[in-house]
């Protein structure tokens, strides 16, 4: 049995000022890719006799739309690599380690085009199995191009690895059986951000974790639910359900049930933090009296969903709140992406004063750079021996941690972290308030936060959809539209080949 591996991941907000290029991706080629997968543990005895053919994987995390030249280069390398491998000896299958929320500047449906080129390169008989993030977009076109697809069931994504392994096991199972499954696909006309669809509370827990139970039914091979990506503006953006198996009645009934459960719960999906509102309301909370450490999400500039990470709106608004600063509350803006400021702080050293503006290097729509002076109080070394990756600056009655790269502001050992060089993390026990540029809090952040506040700030990942210029999404779709009936009829797609 001969199986190729290829991968591509980008979560691209179409409302940010960022453009993703090759330098924003971690690219792995050839044998180095195989370290990501422990095939013997995943497959047990079924791993014997399989030849794994690694091609290339480009992982970009979250950012802005990808530059066309960069996307074309990735497509060309992966498609040509698969075509060459298939010509050398026929490929029985391809495992696609994917995300599903990409967008190329000036092009819609870039991932459908990508997978379509892969399908053409390996032919109709090869089995394509794709693992995805539920915040990707699983269109009918994409469902028709692949044979199998899995999505994470947990948000935050505690099952990153488990989802990949499920996709690999399903692929090998289908190849061993020698018969491709049927697919029941449903579009769910809902467009919701991850901040409203977390599985740490209801209704997310019941709606999305139900897919795991559904996959255990007779006649069903796998079941997945996609939320879709809220900050993109394409007609493919929406929720979706896919159920695979060899019993058409079973997969159709299961897909309809899961889609109905998602649709019925749509109005119950709310912000999962204990407190939420505009930035001014977050500041008002701080005036209610001393309290243990408060963590505030600057959610409109969420770097884990494509925000630039350098929007200064919240900092400017806080500096203007003399009433808050007069209380002596120690506030740390724990995440502002500004490589130049990090380098200036490193060069000047601890205790020096910088007469520079920080932030707004990419996105200045909601506030310009925050002028100095800034005193360098701390240089932050990377956890992987890569030197200085951040600095803590003091000025205007607040502290700002400037970062050299766009990563989660989490401990690299956090269960949802990827542990990549460049992450900034340090002891934050000396502050009363920590501001972070993400949406829902990650486990390590929640462990430190006595109180959490989700702030609806402007930016590329604004949670207030009324401020976003949607033009291409297929209407009607909730919550942009209300009072309409959803067609949740499953579409049964035959196997290819």
mmCIF file of C-alpha atoms in Angstrom, residues 120 133 159 162 175 179 282 309 357-358 364 384 420 433 437 460-461:
data_model
loop_
_atom_site.group_PDB
_atom_site.id
_atom_site.type_symbol
_atom_site.label_atom_id
_atom_site.label_comp_id
_atom_site.label_asym_id
_atom_site.label_seq_id
_atom_site.Cartn_x
_atom_site.Cartn_y
_atom_site.Cartn_z
ATOM 1 C CA UNK A 120 -6.248 15.451 -11.224
ATOM 2 C CA UNK A 133 -10.138 22.537 11.529
ATOM 3 C CA UNK A 159 -7.978 17.065 19.778
ATOM 4 C CA UNK A 162 -6.561 12.966 17.511
ATOM 5 C CA UNK A 175 -8.024 1.104 1.464
ATOM 6 C CA UNK A 179 -14.497 0.260 -1.415
ATOM 7 C CA UNK A 282 -14.032 46.338 30.370
ATOM 8 C CA UNK A 309 -1.723 41.779 16.355
ATOM 9 C CA UNK A 357 6.047 54.720 18.765
ATOM 10 C CA UNK A 358 4.893 51.119 19.150
ATOM 11 C CA UNK A 364 -3.353 51.784 11.687
ATOM 12 C CA UNK A 384 13.800 27.379 22.604
ATOM 13 C CA UNK A 420 7.196 26.945 18.136
ATOM 14 C CA UNK A 433 -4.866 42.990 34.417
ATOM 15 C CA UNK A 437 -4.932 39.405 21.465
ATOM 16 C CA UNK A 460 -9.687 42.120 11.353
ATOM 17 C CA UNK A 461 -11.540 39.710 13.643
#
